[in-house]
JSON list of C-alpha atoms in Angstrom, two decimals:
[
{"chain": "I", "resi": 147, "resn": "UNK", "atom": "CA", "xyz": [87.32, 70.58, 50.07]},
{"chain": "I", "resi": 148, "resn": "UNK", "atom": "CA", "xyz": [83.67, 69.61, 50.33]},
{"chain": "I", "resi": 149, "resn": "UNK", "atom": "CA", "xyz": [82.25, 72.48, 52.42]},
{"chain": "I", "resi": 150, "resn": "UNK", "atom": "CA", "xyz": [81.13, 75.09, 49.87]},
{"chain": "I", "resi": 151, "resn": "UNK", "atom": "CA", "xyz": [81.80, 77.99, 52.26]},
{"chain": "I", "resi": 152, "resn": "UNK", "atom": "CA", "xyz": [85.40, 76.93, 52.85]},
{"chain": "I", "resi": 153, "resn": "UNK", "atom": "CA", "xyz": [85.98, 76.01, 49.20]},
{"chain": "I", "resi": 154, "resn": "UNK", "atom": "CA", "xyz": [84.57, 79.34, 48.01]},
{"chain": "I", "resi": 155, "resn": "UNK", "atom": "CA", "xyz": [86.78, 81.29, 50.41]},
{"chain": "I", "resi": 156, "resn": "UNK", "atom": "CA", "xyz": [89.90, 79.39, 49.31]},
{"chain": "I", "resi": 157, "resn": "UNK", "atom": "CA", "xyz": [89.05, 79.90, 45.64]},
{"chain": "I", "resi": 158, "resn": "UNK", "atom": "CA", "xyz": [88.56, 83.63, 46.22]},
{"chain": "I", "resi": 159, "resn": "UNK", "atom": "CA", "xyz": [91.94, 83.84, 48.01]},
{"chain": "I", "resi": 160, "resn": "UNK", "atom": "CA", "xyz": [93.78, 81.83, 45.34]},
{"chain": "I", "resi": 161, "resn": "UNK", "atom": "CA", "xyz": [92.38, 84.13, 42.65]},
{"chain": "I", "resi": 162, "resn": "UNK", "atom": "CA", "xyz": [94.34, 86.98, 44.31]},
{"chain": "I", "resi": 163, "resn": "UNK", "atom": "CA", "xyz": [97.66, 85.13, 44.06]},
{"chain": "I", "resi": 164, "resn": "UNK", "atom": "CA", "xyz": [100.48, 86.79, 42.14]},
{"chain": "I", "resi": 165, "resn": "UNK", "atom": "CA", "xyz": [101.11, 85.23, 38.74]},
{"chain": "I", "resi": 166, "resn": "UNK", "atom": "CA", "xyz": [104.63, 84.18, 39.77]},
{"chain": "I", "resi": 167, "resn": "UNK", "atom": "CA", "xyz": [103.19, 81.56, 42.11]},
{"chain": "I", "resi": 168, "resn": "UNK", "atom": "CA", "xyz": [102.28, 79.17, 39.30]},
{"chain": "I", "resi": 169, "resn": "UNK", "atom": "CA", "xyz": [105.73, 79.15, 37.72]},
{"chain": "I", "resi": 170, "resn": "UNK", "atom": "CA", "xyz": [108.11, 79.59, 40.65]},
{"chain": "I", "resi": 171, "resn": "UNK", "atom": "CA", "xyz": [110.51, 77.06, 42.05]},
{"chain": "I", "resi": 172, "resn": "UNK", "atom": "CA", "xyz": [109.80, 76.10, 45.63]},
{"chain": "I", "resi": 173, "resn": "UNK", "atom": "CA", "xyz": [113.22, 77.27, 46.77]},
{"chain": "I", "resi": 174, "resn": "UNK", "atom": "CA", "xyz": [114.79, 79.86, 44.54]},
{"chain": "I", "resi": 175, "resn": "UNK", "atom": "CA", "xyz": [118.14, 79.61, 46.34]},
{"chain": "I", "resi": 176, "resn": "UNK", "atom": "CA", "xyz": [117.98, 75.79, 45.94]},
{"chain": "I", "resi": 177, "resn": "UNK", "atom": "CA", "xyz": [119.13, 75.42, 49.56]},
{"chain": "I", "resi": 178, "resn": "UNK", "atom": "CA", "xyz": [115.79, 74.08, 50.73]},
{"chain": "I", "resi": 179, "resn": "UNK", "atom": "CA", "xyz": [113.15, 71.68, 49.45]},
{"chain": "I", "resi": 180, "resn": "UNK", "atom": "CA", "xyz": [113.50, 68.45, 47.47]},
{"chain": "I", "resi": 181, "resn": "UNK", "atom": "CA", "xyz": [115.31, 68.72, 44.15]},
{"chain": "I", "resi": 182, "resn": "UNK", "atom": "CA", "xyz": [112.14, 68.11, 42.10]},
{"chain": "I", "resi": 183, "resn": "UNK", "atom": "CA", "xyz": [110.70, 71.31, 43.63]},
{"chain": "I", "resi": 184, "resn": "UNK", "atom": "CA", "xyz": [113.61, 73.66, 42.86]},
{"chain": "I", "resi": 185, "resn": "UNK", "atom": "CA", "xyz": [112.58, 73.95, 39.22]},
{"chain": "I", "resi": 186, "resn": "UNK", "atom": "CA", "xyz": [109.96, 76.16, 37.57]},
{"chain": "I", "resi": 187, "resn": "UNK", "atom": "CA", "xyz": [106.55, 75.07, 38.83]},
{"chain": "I", "resi": 188, "resn": "UNK", "atom": "CA", "xyz": [108.04, 73.48, 41.93]},
{"chain": "I", "resi": 189, "resn": "UNK", "atom": "CA", "xyz": [105.97, 75.65, 44.26]},
{"chain": "I", "resi": 190, "resn": "UNK", "atom": "CA", "xyz": [102.81, 73.93, 42.98]},
{"chain": "I", "resi": 191, "resn": "UNK", "atom": "CA", "xyz": [104.34, 70.51, 43.70]},
{"chain": "I", "resi": 192, "resn": "UNK", "atom": "CA", "xyz": [105.35, 71.71, 47.18]},
{"chain": "I", "resi": 193, "resn": "UNK", "atom": "CA", "xyz": [101.81, 72.97, 47.84]},
{"chain": "I", "resi": 194, "resn": "UNK", "atom": "CA", "xyz": [100.35, 69.63, 46.77]},
{"chain": "I", "resi": 195, "resn": "UNK", "atom": "CA", "xyz": [102.75, 67.87, 49.14]},
{"chain": "I", "resi": 196, "resn": "UNK", "atom": "CA", "xyz": [101.84, 70.14, 52.05]},
{"chain": "I", "resi": 197, "resn": "UNK", "atom": "CA", "xyz": [98.16, 69.48, 51.29]},
{"chain": "I", "resi": 198, "resn": "UNK", "atom": "CA", "xyz": [98.74, 65.72, 51.33]},
{"chain": "I", "resi": 199, "resn": "UNK", "atom": "CA", "xyz": [100.81, 65.84, 54.52]},
{"chain": "I", "resi": 200, "resn": "UNK", "atom": "CA", "xyz": [98.10, 67.99, 56.15]},
{"chain": "I", "resi": 201, "resn": "UNK", "atom": "CA", "xyz": [95.52, 65.39, 55.14]},
{"chain": "I", "resi": 202, "resn": "UNK", "atom": "CA", "xyz": [97.62, 62.61, 56.68]},
{"chain": "I", "resi": 203, "resn": "UNK", "atom": "CA", "xyz": [98.32, 64.53, 59.90]},
{"chain": "I", "resi": 204, "resn": "UNK", "atom": "CA", "xyz": [94.61, 65.33, 60.29]},
{"chain": "I", "resi": 205, "resn": "UNK", "atom": "CA", "xyz": [93.84, 61.65, 59.80]},
{"chain": "I", "resi": 206, "resn": "UNK", "atom": "CA", "xyz": [96.37, 60.65, 62.47]},
{"chain": "I", "resi": 207, "resn": "UNK", "atom": "CA", "xyz": [95.07, 63.26, 64.93]},
{"chain": "I", "resi": 208, "resn": "UNK", "atom": "CA", "xyz": [91.37, 62.55, 64.36]},
{"chain": "I", "resi": 209, "resn": "UNK", "atom": "CA", "xyz": [90.68, 65.97, 62.87]},
{"chain": "I", "resi": 210, "resn": "UNK", "atom": "CA", "xyz": [87.67, 65.82, 60.55]},
{"chain": "I", "resi": 211, "resn": "UNK", "atom": "CA", "xyz": [84.88, 67.95, 59.11]},
{"chain": "I", "resi": 212, "resn": "UNK", "atom": "CA", "xyz": [85.24, 71.72, 58.88]},
{"chain": "I", "resi": 213, "resn": "UNK", "atom": "CA", "xyz": [88.36, 71.70, 61.06]},
{"chain": "I", "resi": 214, "resn": "UNK", "atom": "CA", "xyz": [90.14, 69.43, 58.58]},
{"chain": "I", "resi": 215, "resn": "UNK", "atom": "CA", "xyz": [88.90, 71.39, 55.59]},
{"chain": "I", "resi": 216, "resn": "UNK", "atom": "CA", "xyz": [90.12, 74.66, 57.09]},
{"chain": "I", "resi": 217, "resn": "UNK", "atom": "CA", "xyz": [93.56, 73.13, 57.57]},
{"chain": "I", "resi": 218, "resn": "UNK", "atom": "CA", "xyz": [93.55, 71.82, 54.00]},
{"chain": "I", "resi": 219, "resn": "UNK", "atom": "CA", "xyz": [92.63, 75.31, 52.82]},
{"chain": "I", "resi": 220, "resn": "UNK", "atom": "CA", "xyz": [95.48, 76.77, 54.88]},
{"chain": "I", "resi": 221, "resn": "UNK", "atom": "CA", "xyz": [97.85, 74.27, 53.23]},
{"chain": "I", "resi": 222, "resn": "UNK", "atom": "CA", "xyz": [96.74, 75.46, 49.79]},
{"chain": "I", "resi": 223, "resn": "UNK", "atom": "CA", "xyz": [97.30, 79.15, 50.49]},
{"chain": "I", "resi": 224, "resn": "UNK", "atom": "CA", "xyz": [100.25, 79.12, 52.90]},
{"chain": "I", "resi": 225, "resn": "UNK", "atom": "CA", "xyz": [102.89, 80.25, 50.37]},
{"chain": "I", "resi": 226, "resn": "UNK", "atom": "CA", "xyz": [100.85, 82.26, 47.85]},
{"chain": "I", "resi": 227, "resn": "UNK", "atom": "CA", "xyz": [102.83, 85.45, 48.53]},
{"chain": "I", "resi": 228, "resn": "UNK", "atom": "CA", "xyz": [106.22, 83.88, 49.33]},
{"chain": "I", "resi": 229, "resn": "UNK", "atom": "CA", "xyz": [108.00, 86.29, 46.94]},
{"chain": "I", "resi": 230, "resn": "UNK", "atom": "CA", "xyz": [106.00, 89.31, 48.02]},
{"chain": "I", "resi": 231, "resn": "UNK", "atom": "CA", "xyz": [102.98, 91.12, 46.73]},
{"chain": "I", "resi": 232, "resn": "UNK", "atom": "CA", "xyz": [104.03, 92.03, 43.23]},
{"chain": "I", "resi": 233, "resn": "UNK", "atom": "CA", "xyz": [105.13, 89.99, 40.25]},
{"chain": "I", "resi": 234, "resn": "UNK", "atom": "CA", "xyz": [108.49, 91.49, 39.40]},
{"chain": "I", "resi": 235, "resn": "UNK", "atom": "CA", "xyz": [110.65, 92.91, 42.17]},
{"chain": "I", "resi": 236, "resn": "UNK", "atom": "CA", "xyz": [111.45, 89.92, 44.38]},
{"chain": "I", "resi": 237, "resn": "UNK", "atom": "CA", "xyz": [113.18, 86.87, 43.05]},
{"chain": "I", "resi": 238, "resn": "UNK", "atom": "CA", "xyz": [113.74, 85.36, 46.50]},
{"chain": "I", "resi": 239, "resn": "UNK", "atom": "CA", "xyz": [111.49, 84.36, 49.37]},
{"chain": "I", "resi": 240, "resn": "UNK", "atom": "CA", "xyz": [110.49, 87.51, 51.23]},
{"chain": "I", "resi": 241, "resn": "UNK", "atom": "CA", "xyz": [111.25, 87.64, 54.95]},
{"chain": "I", "resi": 242, "resn": "UNK", "atom": "CA", "xyz": [107.94, 87.78, 56.78]},
{"chain": "I", "resi": 243, "resn": "UNK", "atom": "CA", "xyz": [105.96, 86.37, 53.85]},
{"chain": "I", "resi": 244, "resn": "UNK", "atom": "CA", "xyz": [103.96, 84.29, 56.32]},
{"chain": "I", "resi": 245, "resn": "UNK", "atom": "CA", "xyz": [102.00, 87.38, 57.36]},
{"chain": "I", "resi": 246, "resn": "UNK", "atom": "CA", "xyz": [101.25, 88.51, 53.79]},
{"chain": "I", "resi": 247, "resn": "UNK", "atom": "CA", "xyz": [98.45, 85.96, 53.45]},
{"chain": "I", "resi": 248, "resn": "UNK", "atom": "CA", "xyz": [96.44, 87.96, 55.99]},
{"chain": "I", "resi": 249, "resn": "UNK", "atom": "CA", "xyz": [97.39, 91.39, 54.64]},
{"chain": "I", "resi": 250, "resn": "UNK", "atom": "CA", "xyz": [96.46, 90.39, 51.08]},
{"chain": "I", "resi": 251, "resn": "UNK", "atom": "CA", "xyz": [93.09, 88.87, 52.02]},
{"chain": "I", "resi": 252, "resn": "UNK", "atom": "CA", "xyz": [91.61, 91.27, 54.56]},
{"chain": "I", "resi": 253, "resn": "UNK", "atom": "CA", "xyz": [88.61, 91.88, 52.28]},
{"chain": "I", "resi": 254, "resn": "UNK", "atom": "CA", "xyz": [87.46, 88.38, 53.23]},
{"chain": "I", "resi": 255, "resn": "UNK", "atom": "CA", "xyz": [87.93, 88.82, 57.01]},
{"chain": "I", "resi": 256, "resn": "UNK", "atom": "CA", "xyz": [84.18, 88.82, 57.65]},
{"chain": "I", "resi": 257, "resn": "UNK", "atom": "CA", "xyz": [83.70, 85.43, 55.98]},
{"chain": "I", "resi": 258, "resn": "UNK", "atom": "CA", "xyz": [83.03, 82.33, 58.03]},
{"chain": "I", "resi": 259, "resn": "UNK", "atom": "CA", "xyz": [86.20, 80.26, 58.66]},
{"chain": "I", "resi": 260, "resn": "UNK", "atom": "CA", "xyz": [88.54, 83.06, 57.56]},
{"chain": "I", "resi": 261, "resn": "UNK", "atom": "CA", "xyz": [90.31, 83.41, 60.89]},
{"chain": "I", "resi": 262, "resn": "UNK", "atom": "CA", "xyz": [90.71, 79.68, 61.39]},
{"chain": "I", "resi": 263, "resn": "UNK", "atom": "CA", "xyz": [92.30, 79.29, 57.94]},
{"chain": "I", "resi": 264, "resn": "UNK", "atom": "CA", "xyz": [94.48, 82.40, 57.97]},
{"chain": "I", "resi": 265, "resn": "UNK", "atom": "CA", "xyz": [95.79, 81.91, 61.52]},
{"chain": "I", "resi": 266, "resn": "UNK", "atom": "CA", "xyz": [97.01, 78.44, 60.52]},
{"chain": "I", "resi": 267, "resn": "UNK", "atom": "CA", "xyz": [98.48, 79.55, 57.17]},
{"chain": "I", "resi": 268, "resn": "UNK", "atom": "CA", "xyz": [100.43, 82.44, 58.63]},
{"chain": "I", "resi": 269, "resn": "UNK", "atom": "CA", "xyz": [102.20, 80.16, 61.14]},
{"chain": "I", "resi": 270, "resn": "UNK", "atom": "CA", "xyz": [103.51, 77.68, 58.57]},
{"chain": "I", "resi": 271, "resn": "UNK", "atom": "CA", "xyz": [107.16, 78.59, 59.16]},
{"chain": "I", "resi": 272, "resn": "UNK", "atom": "CA", "xyz": [106.94, 77.78, 62.87]},
{"chain": "I", "resi": 273, "resn": "UNK", "atom": "CA", "xyz": [110.03, 78.84, 64.79]},
{"chain": "I", "resi": 274, "resn": "UNK", "atom": "CA", "xyz": [111.54, 80.13, 61.56]},
{"chain": "I", "resi": 275, "resn": "UNK", "atom": "CA", "xyz": [108.86, 82.84, 61.20]},
{"chain": "I", "resi": 276, "resn": "UNK", "atom": "CA", "xyz": [110.49, 86.17, 60.42]},
{"chain": "I", "resi": 277, "resn": "UNK", "atom": "CA", "xyz": [109.50, 87.63, 63.79]},
{"chain": "I", "resi": 278, "resn": "UNK", "atom": "CA", "xyz": [111.09, 84.59, 65.51]},
{"chain": "I", "resi": 279, "resn": "UNK", "atom": "CA", "xyz": [107.98, 83.86, 67.53]},
{"chain": "I", "resi": 280, "resn": "UNK", "atom": "CA", "xyz": [107.18, 80.27, 68.34]},
{"chain": "I", "resi": 281, "resn": "UNK", "atom": "CA", "xyz": [103.79, 78.66, 68.12]},
{"chain": "I", "resi": 282, "resn": "UNK", "atom": "CA", "xyz": [102.27, 78.11, 71.57]},
{"chain": "I", "resi": 283, "resn": "UNK", "atom": "CA", "xyz": [101.61, 74.44, 72.36]},
{"chain": "I", "resi": 284, "resn": "UNK", "atom": "CA", "xyz": [97.84, 74.95, 72.55]},
{"chain": "I", "resi": 285, "resn": "UNK", "atom": "CA", "xyz": [97.64, 76.16, 68.94]},
{"chain": "I", "resi": 286, "resn": "UNK", "atom": "CA", "xyz": [97.08, 72.74, 67.39]},
{"chain": "I", "resi": 287, "resn": "UNK", "atom": "CA", "xyz": [96.05, 73.95, 63.92]},
{"chain": "I", "resi": 288, "resn": "UNK", "atom": "CA", "xyz": [99.07, 76.21, 63.58]},
{"chain": "I", "resi": 289, "resn": "UNK", "atom": "CA", "xyz": [101.42, 73.47, 64.72]},
{"chain": "I", "resi": 290, "resn": "UNK", "atom": "CA", "xyz": [99.88, 70.99, 62.29]},
{"chain": "I", "resi": 291, "resn": "UNK", "atom": "CA", "xyz": [100.34, 73.28, 59.27]},
{"chain": "I", "resi": 292, "resn": "UNK", "atom": "CA", "xyz": [103.90, 74.04, 60.32]},
{"chain": "I", "resi": 293, "resn": "UNK", "atom": "CA", "xyz": [104.64, 70.33, 60.72]},
{"chain": "I", "resi": 294, "resn": "UNK", "atom": "CA", "xyz": [103.11, 69.49, 57.33]},
{"chain": "I", "resi": 295, "resn": "UNK", "atom": "CA", "xyz": [105.16, 72.23, 55.64]},
{"chain": "I", "resi": 296, "resn": "UNK", "atom": "CA", "xyz": [108.33, 71.22, 57.47]},
{"chain": "I", "resi": 297, "resn": "UNK", "atom": "CA", "xyz": [108.03, 67.55, 56.48]},
{"chain": "I", "resi": 298, "resn": "UNK", "atom": "CA", "xyz": [107.06, 68.35, 52.89]},
{"chain": "I", "resi": 299, "resn": "UNK", "atom": "CA", "xyz": [110.06, 70.71, 52.61]},
{"chain": "I", "resi": 300, "resn": "UNK", "atom": "CA", "xyz": [112.65, 68.17, 53.72]},
{"chain": "I", "resi": 301, "resn": "UNK", "atom": "CA", "xyz": [115.07, 66.79, 51.16]},
{"chain": "I", "resi": 302, "resn": "UNK", "atom": "CA", "xyz": [115.65, 63.67, 53.25]},
{"chain": "I", "resi": 303, "resn": "UNK", "atom": "CA", "xyz": [111.98, 62.66, 53.51]},
{"chain": "I", "resi": 304, "resn": "UNK", "atom": "CA", "xyz": [110.07, 61.69, 50.39]},
{"chain": "I", "resi": 305, "resn": "UNK", "atom": "CA", "xyz": [106.56, 63.12, 50.57]},
{"chain": "I", "resi": 306, "resn": "UNK", "atom": "CA", "xyz": [104.18, 61.69, 47.97]},
{"chain": "I", "resi": 307, "resn": "UNK", "atom": "CA", "xyz": [101.52, 63.77, 46.30]},
{"chain": "I", "resi": 308, "resn": "UNK", "atom": "CA", "xyz": [97.87, 63.05, 46.91]},
{"chain": "I", "resi": 309, "resn": "UNK", "atom": "CA", "xyz": [96.28, 61.59, 43.81]},
{"chain": "I", "resi": 310, "resn": "UNK", "atom": "CA", "xyz": [93.12, 62.97, 42.29]},
{"chain": "I", "resi": 311, "resn": "UNK", "atom": "CA", "xyz": [89.97, 61.04, 43.11]},
{"chain": "I", "resi": 312, "resn": "UNK", "atom": "CA", "xyz": [89.80, 59.50, 39.64]},
{"chain": "I", "resi": 313, "resn": "UNK", "atom": "CA", "xyz": [93.45, 58.34, 39.57]}
]
């Protein structure tokens, strides 16, 4: 993420993440996600795949600049609180975790790009959101993040991981 305002906001949000995020499997029940993600650390691999898929979808849709970078930021933070807000009580994905990204980051609500990033991140489950709401067709950013997460979560679609610039 090149824009320093967006990058700074994402870094500040990631610094709030529960410690379990770094070591968790992507799907604790092992019913969802590719098999290489249902191991310790799999959530990081999943996040990298969602980031890459977001990049590719933005490319295909002609989304560039700050709009793209906000979506990439949303991809990075979409599952930070998937097991809830504390480090010990929940060993499964928490119903309604999509909305926790906003609740846990309200101290940044006055920052530029916050709403654009958070509104996309909190819709990543699409029609499977806990409140069973669907994403309206005109909400392109929210649909894109949901689509990226959906594709990256599929066992029957291999999603590569974006390589670092120097690789």
